Short mmCIF file of N, CA and C in Angstrom, two decimals:
data_model
loop_
_atom_site.label_atom_id
_atom_site.label_comp_id
_atom_site.label_asym_id
_atom_site.label_seq_id
_atom_site.Cartn_x
_atom_site.Cartn_y
_atom_site.Cartn_z
N MET A 1 -29.20 -15.52 0.98
CA MET A 1 -28.36 -16.15 -0.10
C MET A 1 -28.43 -15.67 -1.53
N LEU A 2 -29.18 -14.66 -1.70
CA LEU A 2 -29.16 -14.00 -3.23
C LEU A 2 -29.77 -14.81 -4.19
N GLY A 3 -30.14 -16.01 -3.91
CA GLY A 3 -30.68 -16.93 -4.97
C GLY A 3 -29.62 -17.80 -5.66
N TYR A 4 -28.41 -17.52 -5.23
CA TYR A 4 -27.17 -18.47 -5.65
C TYR A 4 -26.72 -19.20 -4.52
N PRO A 5 -26.56 -20.48 -4.48
CA PRO A 5 -26.29 -21.40 -3.37
C PRO A 5 -24.87 -21.12 -2.87
N SER A 6 -23.86 -20.49 -3.66
CA SER A 6 -22.58 -20.52 -3.27
C SER A 6 -22.18 -18.95 -2.94
N VAL A 7 -23.12 -18.14 -2.92
CA VAL A 7 -22.96 -16.59 -2.83
C VAL A 7 -23.69 -16.17 -1.50
N HIS A 8 -22.76 -15.60 -0.50
CA HIS A 8 -23.36 -15.13 0.59
C HIS A 8 -23.06 -13.60 0.97
N LEU A 9 -23.76 -12.86 1.57
CA LEU A 9 -23.66 -11.44 1.79
C LEU A 9 -22.26 -11.34 2.72
N ALA A 10 -21.59 -10.12 2.30
CA ALA A 10 -20.31 -9.83 3.04
C ALA A 10 -20.36 -8.49 3.38
N GLY A 11 -19.86 -7.92 4.43
CA GLY A 11 -19.74 -6.61 4.86
C GLY A 11 -18.40 -5.96 4.37
N LEU A 12 -18.37 -4.77 4.80
CA LEU A 12 -17.23 -3.86 4.61
C LEU A 12 -15.86 -4.51 5.08
N GLY A 13 -15.90 -5.17 6.16
CA GLY A 13 -14.72 -5.71 6.80
C GLY A 13 -14.17 -6.85 5.83
N ALA A 14 -15.09 -7.66 5.14
CA ALA A 14 -14.67 -8.62 4.21
C ALA A 14 -13.98 -7.85 3.02
N ARG A 15 -14.68 -6.87 2.55
CA ARG A 15 -14.17 -6.05 1.44
C ARG A 15 -12.77 -5.54 1.65
N ASP A 16 -12.68 -4.95 3.01
CA ASP A 16 -11.39 -4.32 3.40
C ASP A 16 -10.19 -5.53 3.50
N SER A 17 -10.50 -6.52 3.97
CA SER A 17 -9.47 -7.49 4.27
C SER A 17 -9.04 -8.08 2.74
N LEU A 18 -9.91 -8.41 2.00
CA LEU A 18 -9.81 -8.79 0.53
C LEU A 18 -9.01 -7.80 -0.08
N ARG A 19 -9.43 -6.58 -0.06
CA ARG A 19 -8.59 -5.42 -0.88
C ARG A 19 -7.24 -5.26 -0.29
N LEU A 20 -6.94 -5.35 1.06
CA LEU A 20 -5.70 -5.26 1.38
C LEU A 20 -4.85 -6.47 1.26
N GLU A 21 -5.36 -7.52 1.22
CA GLU A 21 -4.56 -8.82 0.77
C GLU A 21 -4.14 -8.66 -0.57
N ALA A 22 -4.98 -8.11 -1.68
CA ALA A 22 -4.73 -7.93 -2.86
C ALA A 22 -3.72 -6.76 -3.19
N GLY A 23 -3.65 -5.79 -2.17
CA GLY A 23 -2.53 -4.69 -2.42
C GLY A 23 -3.25 -3.62 -3.13
N LEU A 24 -4.70 -3.58 -2.93
CA LEU A 24 -5.31 -2.55 -3.81
C LEU A 24 -5.65 -1.25 -2.87
N CYS A 25 -5.52 -0.21 -3.52
CA CYS A 25 -5.64 1.12 -2.74
C CYS A 25 -7.07 1.55 -2.57
N LEU A 26 -7.38 2.20 -1.56
CA LEU A 26 -8.75 2.72 -1.13
C LEU A 26 -8.61 4.22 -1.19
N TYR A 27 -9.36 4.99 -1.99
CA TYR A 27 -9.16 6.50 -2.03
C TYR A 27 -9.69 6.96 -0.58
N GLY A 28 -8.90 7.86 -0.15
CA GLY A 28 -9.29 8.53 1.17
C GLY A 28 -8.31 8.00 2.29
N HIS A 29 -7.66 6.74 1.94
CA HIS A 29 -6.71 6.06 3.00
C HIS A 29 -5.54 6.07 2.08
N ASP A 30 -5.28 5.28 1.11
CA ASP A 30 -4.13 4.83 0.55
C ASP A 30 -3.81 5.81 -0.78
N LEU A 31 -4.85 6.51 -1.02
CA LEU A 31 -4.84 7.53 -2.22
C LEU A 31 -5.50 8.79 -1.84
N ASP A 32 -5.09 9.94 -2.34
CA ASP A 32 -5.78 11.09 -2.25
C ASP A 32 -5.18 12.13 -3.13
N ASP A 33 -5.63 13.32 -3.16
CA ASP A 33 -5.19 14.29 -4.16
C ASP A 33 -3.77 14.77 -3.77
N SER A 34 -3.04 14.35 -2.82
CA SER A 34 -1.57 14.77 -2.50
C SER A 34 -0.75 13.65 -2.76
N ILE A 35 -1.18 12.43 -3.24
CA ILE A 35 -0.44 11.36 -3.53
C ILE A 35 -0.47 11.09 -5.05
N THR A 36 0.73 11.07 -5.65
CA THR A 36 0.82 10.71 -7.01
C THR A 36 0.87 9.23 -7.52
N PRO A 37 0.46 8.91 -8.71
CA PRO A 37 0.67 7.69 -9.19
C PRO A 37 2.09 7.07 -9.11
N ALA A 38 3.09 7.89 -9.17
CA ALA A 38 4.52 7.41 -9.16
C ALA A 38 4.75 7.03 -7.46
N GLU A 39 4.30 7.86 -6.66
CA GLU A 39 4.41 7.52 -5.13
C GLU A 39 3.69 6.23 -4.88
N ALA A 40 2.63 5.96 -5.33
CA ALA A 40 1.76 4.86 -5.11
C ALA A 40 2.06 3.71 -5.94
N GLY A 41 2.94 3.62 -6.72
CA GLY A 41 3.31 2.41 -7.48
C GLY A 41 2.35 2.09 -8.47
N LEU A 42 1.64 3.27 -8.96
CA LEU A 42 0.57 3.09 -9.89
C LEU A 42 0.84 3.67 -11.27
N SER A 43 2.20 3.85 -11.58
CA SER A 43 2.71 4.45 -12.96
C SER A 43 2.22 3.81 -14.06
N TRP A 44 1.88 2.40 -13.92
CA TRP A 44 1.36 1.76 -15.06
C TRP A 44 -0.07 2.27 -15.51
N THR A 45 -0.61 2.98 -14.78
CA THR A 45 -2.02 3.48 -15.25
C THR A 45 -1.86 4.84 -16.18
N ILE A 46 -0.71 5.24 -16.19
CA ILE A 46 -0.35 6.53 -17.23
C ILE A 46 0.07 5.77 -18.62
N GLY A 47 -0.71 6.00 -19.62
CA GLY A 47 -0.44 5.55 -20.87
C GLY A 47 0.89 6.08 -21.44
N LYS A 48 1.36 5.32 -22.54
CA LYS A 48 2.60 5.75 -23.21
C LYS A 48 2.51 7.15 -23.84
N ARG A 49 1.44 7.45 -24.42
CA ARG A 49 1.14 8.78 -25.19
C ARG A 49 1.24 9.94 -24.20
N ARG A 50 0.49 9.65 -22.98
CA ARG A 50 0.51 10.71 -21.83
C ARG A 50 1.81 10.96 -21.33
N ARG A 51 2.65 9.94 -21.06
CA ARG A 51 3.98 10.12 -20.58
C ARG A 51 4.76 11.00 -21.64
N VAL A 52 4.69 10.82 -22.94
CA VAL A 52 5.34 11.67 -23.82
C VAL A 52 4.85 13.07 -23.91
N GLU A 53 3.46 13.21 -24.24
CA GLU A 53 2.82 14.40 -24.43
C GLU A 53 2.69 15.22 -23.25
N GLY A 54 2.47 14.61 -22.06
CA GLY A 54 1.97 15.39 -20.96
C GLY A 54 0.49 15.91 -21.10
N GLY A 55 0.20 17.03 -20.74
CA GLY A 55 -1.07 17.76 -20.95
C GLY A 55 -2.16 17.33 -20.10
N PHE A 56 -1.87 16.53 -18.97
CA PHE A 56 -2.94 16.10 -18.12
C PHE A 56 -2.69 16.82 -16.79
N LEU A 57 -3.79 16.74 -15.98
CA LEU A 57 -3.88 17.29 -14.57
C LEU A 57 -2.60 16.75 -13.88
N GLY A 58 -1.80 17.67 -13.46
CA GLY A 58 -0.61 17.17 -12.42
C GLY A 58 0.61 16.62 -13.28
N ALA A 59 0.56 16.73 -14.67
CA ALA A 59 1.69 16.20 -15.40
C ALA A 59 3.02 16.62 -15.25
N ASP A 60 3.12 17.92 -14.98
CA ASP A 60 4.53 18.38 -14.50
C ASP A 60 5.11 17.77 -13.25
N ARG A 61 4.44 17.70 -12.29
CA ARG A 61 4.80 17.00 -11.11
C ARG A 61 5.05 15.54 -11.22
N ILE A 62 4.08 14.82 -11.84
CA ILE A 62 4.04 13.27 -12.08
C ILE A 62 5.26 12.99 -13.18
N LEU A 63 5.31 13.60 -14.20
CA LEU A 63 6.38 13.25 -15.21
C LEU A 63 7.85 13.48 -14.72
N SER A 64 7.98 14.62 -13.87
CA SER A 64 9.33 14.88 -13.24
C SER A 64 9.61 13.59 -12.19
N GLN A 65 8.61 13.26 -11.51
CA GLN A 65 8.86 12.04 -10.51
C GLN A 65 9.19 10.86 -11.27
N LEU A 66 8.51 10.53 -12.47
CA LEU A 66 8.82 9.42 -13.18
C LEU A 66 10.06 9.39 -13.62
N LYS A 67 10.70 10.65 -14.05
CA LYS A 67 12.20 10.66 -14.38
C LYS A 67 13.11 10.73 -13.32
N GLY A 68 12.67 11.48 -12.28
CA GLY A 68 13.81 11.70 -11.35
C GLY A 68 13.60 11.02 -9.87
N GLY A 69 12.51 10.27 -9.76
CA GLY A 69 12.34 9.44 -8.48
C GLY A 69 11.29 10.33 -7.56
N VAL A 70 11.01 9.53 -6.58
CA VAL A 70 9.91 10.25 -5.48
C VAL A 70 10.60 10.27 -4.16
N ALA A 71 10.03 11.00 -3.30
CA ALA A 71 10.56 11.12 -1.99
C ALA A 71 9.89 10.07 -0.97
N ARG A 72 8.74 9.70 -1.43
CA ARG A 72 7.99 8.52 -0.66
C ARG A 72 7.47 7.52 -1.52
N ARG A 73 7.22 6.25 -0.92
CA ARG A 73 6.69 5.13 -1.83
C ARG A 73 5.79 4.40 -0.99
N ARG A 74 4.81 3.77 -1.70
CA ARG A 74 3.94 2.85 -1.06
C ARG A 74 4.56 1.53 -0.77
N VAL A 75 4.36 0.99 0.33
CA VAL A 75 4.92 -0.25 0.56
C VAL A 75 3.89 -1.34 1.31
N GLY A 76 4.16 -2.54 1.29
CA GLY A 76 3.42 -3.59 2.08
C GLY A 76 4.29 -3.92 3.23
N LEU A 77 3.65 -4.18 4.34
CA LEU A 77 4.43 -4.69 5.67
C LEU A 77 3.57 -5.89 6.24
N ILE A 78 4.36 -6.60 6.69
CA ILE A 78 3.84 -7.80 7.65
C ILE A 78 4.40 -7.19 9.04
N ILE A 79 3.50 -7.12 9.99
CA ILE A 79 3.67 -6.59 11.25
C ILE A 79 3.50 -7.64 12.42
N GLU A 80 4.49 -7.66 13.18
CA GLU A 80 4.42 -8.56 14.38
C GLU A 80 3.74 -7.82 15.46
N GLY A 81 2.57 -8.22 15.69
CA GLY A 81 1.74 -7.60 16.74
C GLY A 81 0.52 -6.97 16.10
N ALA A 82 -0.06 -6.07 16.87
CA ALA A 82 -1.31 -5.40 16.36
C ALA A 82 -0.96 -4.27 15.30
N PRO A 83 -2.07 -4.18 14.43
CA PRO A 83 -2.06 -2.99 13.38
C PRO A 83 -1.53 -1.76 13.86
N ALA A 84 -0.80 -0.93 13.25
CA ALA A 84 -0.14 0.30 13.64
C ALA A 84 -0.50 1.51 12.79
N ARG A 85 0.07 2.60 13.06
CA ARG A 85 -0.15 3.80 12.26
C ARG A 85 1.02 4.62 11.91
N GLU A 86 2.33 4.48 12.55
CA GLU A 86 3.34 5.14 12.35
C GLU A 86 4.55 4.02 12.10
N ILE A 87 5.43 4.43 11.00
CA ILE A 87 6.67 3.62 10.63
C ILE A 87 7.91 4.24 10.89
N TYR A 88 8.75 3.45 11.59
CA TYR A 88 10.17 4.00 11.91
C TYR A 88 11.13 3.06 11.29
N ASN A 89 12.35 3.62 11.31
CA ASN A 89 13.53 2.88 10.86
C ASN A 89 14.12 2.29 12.08
N SER A 90 15.25 1.62 11.86
CA SER A 90 15.96 1.00 12.97
C SER A 90 16.59 1.96 13.95
N SER A 91 16.70 3.20 13.62
CA SER A 91 17.28 4.24 14.42
C SER A 91 16.15 4.95 15.22
N ASP A 92 14.87 4.36 15.04
CA ASP A 92 13.70 5.04 15.72
C ASP A 92 13.31 6.41 15.23
N GLU A 93 13.71 6.75 14.02
CA GLU A 93 13.27 7.90 13.29
C GLU A 93 11.93 7.72 12.48
N LEU A 94 11.07 8.44 12.74
CA LEU A 94 9.74 8.43 12.04
C LEU A 94 9.96 8.61 10.45
N ILE A 95 9.60 7.56 9.69
CA ILE A 95 9.95 7.63 8.16
C ILE A 95 8.60 7.43 7.44
N GLY A 96 7.51 7.27 7.96
CA GLY A 96 6.29 7.16 7.22
C GLY A 96 5.00 6.74 8.10
N LYS A 97 4.07 6.45 7.38
CA LYS A 97 2.77 6.22 8.12
C LYS A 97 1.99 4.98 7.41
N VAL A 98 1.22 4.39 8.14
CA VAL A 98 0.37 3.35 7.68
C VAL A 98 -0.91 3.86 7.10
N THR A 99 -1.34 3.42 6.06
CA THR A 99 -2.61 4.17 5.50
C THR A 99 -3.89 3.09 5.66
N SER A 100 -3.47 1.74 5.48
CA SER A 100 -4.44 0.76 5.68
C SER A 100 -3.75 -0.54 6.49
N GLY A 101 -4.42 -1.19 7.26
CA GLY A 101 -3.91 -2.31 7.84
C GLY A 101 -4.99 -3.10 8.59
N GLY A 102 -4.62 -4.32 9.01
CA GLY A 102 -5.52 -5.12 9.67
C GLY A 102 -5.17 -6.63 9.46
N PRO A 103 -5.80 -7.55 10.27
CA PRO A 103 -5.46 -8.92 10.09
C PRO A 103 -5.79 -9.53 8.73
N SER A 104 -4.85 -10.42 8.40
CA SER A 104 -5.09 -10.99 7.02
C SER A 104 -5.46 -12.46 7.33
N PRO A 105 -6.80 -12.80 7.02
CA PRO A 105 -7.52 -14.18 7.26
C PRO A 105 -6.59 -15.24 6.62
N THR A 106 -6.07 -14.96 5.34
CA THR A 106 -5.34 -15.80 4.46
C THR A 106 -4.04 -16.19 5.02
N LEU A 107 -3.32 -15.14 5.47
CA LEU A 107 -1.94 -15.33 5.82
C LEU A 107 -1.91 -15.60 7.36
N ASN A 108 -2.90 -15.23 8.12
CA ASN A 108 -2.97 -15.34 9.49
C ASN A 108 -1.92 -14.65 10.19
N LYS A 109 -1.69 -13.37 9.65
CA LYS A 109 -0.77 -12.36 10.33
C LYS A 109 -1.45 -10.87 9.98
N ASN A 110 -0.71 -9.98 10.72
CA ASN A 110 -1.26 -8.50 10.54
C ASN A 110 -0.36 -7.99 9.43
N ILE A 111 -1.14 -7.36 8.46
CA ILE A 111 -0.49 -6.70 7.32
C ILE A 111 -1.06 -5.29 7.26
N ALA A 112 -0.21 -4.52 6.47
CA ALA A 112 -0.50 -3.13 6.24
C ALA A 112 0.07 -2.63 5.04
N MET A 113 -0.56 -1.49 4.57
CA MET A 113 0.12 -0.70 3.46
C MET A 113 0.30 0.65 4.14
N GLY A 114 1.43 1.35 3.54
CA GLY A 114 1.63 2.79 4.00
C GLY A 114 2.67 3.47 3.12
N TYR A 115 3.13 4.48 3.45
CA TYR A 115 4.23 5.33 2.74
C TYR A 115 5.45 5.48 3.45
N VAL A 116 6.48 5.16 3.07
CA VAL A 116 7.71 5.40 3.63
C VAL A 116 8.66 6.21 2.69
N LYS A 117 9.69 6.87 3.35
CA LYS A 117 10.70 7.66 2.76
C LYS A 117 11.39 6.68 1.63
N SER A 118 11.63 7.26 0.52
CA SER A 118 12.51 6.27 -0.42
C SER A 118 13.79 5.83 0.08
N GLY A 119 14.25 4.62 -0.23
CA GLY A 119 15.24 4.00 0.41
C GLY A 119 14.90 2.98 1.48
N TYR A 120 13.73 3.03 1.99
CA TYR A 120 13.10 2.10 2.99
C TYR A 120 12.13 1.24 2.34
N HIS A 121 11.91 1.27 1.13
CA HIS A 121 10.85 0.60 0.38
C HIS A 121 11.29 -0.78 -0.26
N LYS A 122 12.55 -1.38 -0.09
CA LYS A 122 12.90 -2.53 -0.80
C LYS A 122 12.41 -3.70 0.19
N SER A 123 11.87 -4.60 -0.65
CA SER A 123 11.37 -6.01 0.06
C SER A 123 12.43 -6.42 0.86
N GLY A 124 12.12 -6.80 2.05
CA GLY A 124 12.87 -7.40 3.07
C GLY A 124 13.56 -6.46 4.14
N THR A 125 13.32 -5.14 3.82
CA THR A 125 13.88 -4.22 4.70
C THR A 125 13.07 -4.25 6.20
N LEU A 126 13.89 -4.27 7.25
CA LEU A 126 13.10 -4.39 8.61
C LEU A 126 12.93 -2.93 9.19
N LEU A 127 11.70 -2.67 9.52
CA LEU A 127 11.40 -1.60 9.98
C LEU A 127 10.59 -1.71 11.44
N LYS A 128 10.19 -0.74 11.95
CA LYS A 128 9.42 -0.84 13.27
C LYS A 128 8.05 -0.07 13.09
N VAL A 129 7.01 -0.39 13.77
CA VAL A 129 5.77 0.32 13.82
C VAL A 129 5.42 0.72 15.24
N LYS A 130 4.87 1.82 15.57
CA LYS A 130 4.46 2.14 16.92
C LYS A 130 2.93 1.83 17.21
N VAL A 131 2.74 1.02 18.19
CA VAL A 131 1.42 0.37 18.62
C VAL A 131 1.31 0.76 20.04
N ARG A 132 0.39 1.74 20.60
CA ARG A 132 0.19 2.00 21.86
C ARG A 132 1.59 2.47 22.50
N ASN A 133 2.32 3.41 21.90
CA ASN A 133 3.62 3.83 22.37
C ASN A 133 4.73 2.68 22.43
N LYS A 134 4.58 1.59 21.88
CA LYS A 134 5.54 0.61 21.94
C LYS A 134 6.05 0.34 20.35
N LEU A 135 7.29 0.13 20.18
CA LEU A 135 7.66 -0.22 18.90
C LEU A 135 7.75 -1.69 18.54
N GLN A 136 7.16 -2.09 17.48
CA GLN A 136 7.01 -3.50 17.16
C GLN A 136 7.86 -3.67 15.69
N ASP A 137 8.18 -4.92 15.66
CA ASP A 137 8.85 -5.25 14.32
C ASP A 137 7.93 -5.28 13.01
N ALA A 138 8.37 -4.79 11.94
CA ALA A 138 7.62 -5.17 10.65
C ALA A 138 8.68 -5.25 9.58
N LYS A 139 8.08 -5.78 8.53
CA LYS A 139 9.03 -6.21 7.37
C LYS A 139 8.32 -5.63 6.12
N VAL A 140 9.18 -4.93 5.30
CA VAL A 140 8.56 -4.59 3.94
C VAL A 140 8.50 -6.03 3.04
N VAL A 141 7.34 -6.04 2.50
CA VAL A 141 7.31 -7.20 1.60
C VAL A 141 6.52 -6.87 0.29
N LYS A 142 6.58 -7.51 -0.65
CA LYS A 142 5.90 -7.19 -2.03
C LYS A 142 4.59 -7.57 -1.98
N MET A 143 3.80 -6.66 -2.78
CA MET A 143 2.41 -6.92 -2.90
C MET A 143 2.07 -7.25 -4.24
N PRO A 144 0.92 -8.12 -4.35
CA PRO A 144 -0.02 -8.23 -3.36
C PRO A 144 0.54 -9.28 -2.37
N PHE A 145 0.00 -9.27 -1.21
CA PHE A 145 0.27 -10.10 0.07
C PHE A 145 -0.09 -11.53 -0.50
N VAL A 146 -1.28 -11.62 -1.12
CA VAL A 146 -1.78 -13.05 -1.39
C VAL A 146 -1.88 -12.87 -3.00
N PRO A 147 -1.13 -13.93 -3.58
CA PRO A 147 -1.19 -13.85 -5.12
C PRO A 147 -2.61 -14.17 -5.70
N SER A 148 -3.03 -13.49 -6.67
CA SER A 148 -4.18 -13.72 -7.40
C SER A 148 -4.03 -15.20 -8.02
N ARG A 149 -5.26 -15.77 -8.14
CA ARG A 149 -5.25 -17.16 -8.67
C ARG A 149 -6.37 -17.36 -9.75
N TYR A 150 -6.66 -16.11 -10.34
CA TYR A 150 -7.60 -16.23 -11.55
C TYR A 150 -6.94 -16.26 -12.89
N HIS A 151 -7.80 -16.73 -13.82
CA HIS A 151 -7.15 -16.89 -15.16
C HIS A 151 -7.52 -15.61 -15.94
N LYS A 152 -6.48 -15.21 -16.89
CA LYS A 152 -6.55 -13.96 -17.54
C LYS A 152 -7.03 -14.31 -18.96
#
């Protein structure tokens, strides 16, 4: 109990479910050197001066994406059934992949984050995910999955 009566030890599973429910990215899963802030929905991390002046690593690609759009986008999914890895549209065409997923203890549903082709990223879009060679229903939802309740 670490000397505090209301604090208990928690493992990586607890960290991952809390991170996922909050819609936070994990480097190596949801982010890597091939994913830009524009694709990940993290454009807010690029300051106004940097957007105007550029001059940072990857500026040409990122600034052109901010102006012209991206080919893929990070989305949140609520999945009917077990967590999955591949994302399909209603025509069973592969359109993306799941980068993080698992059960949400708060929502009592399976949730996931992943990247899909632009055009399939809007909240409410019905998609499918492949689990053990079977397609299951999934729905794009806004993140965070569980709204924060802290005071700013």
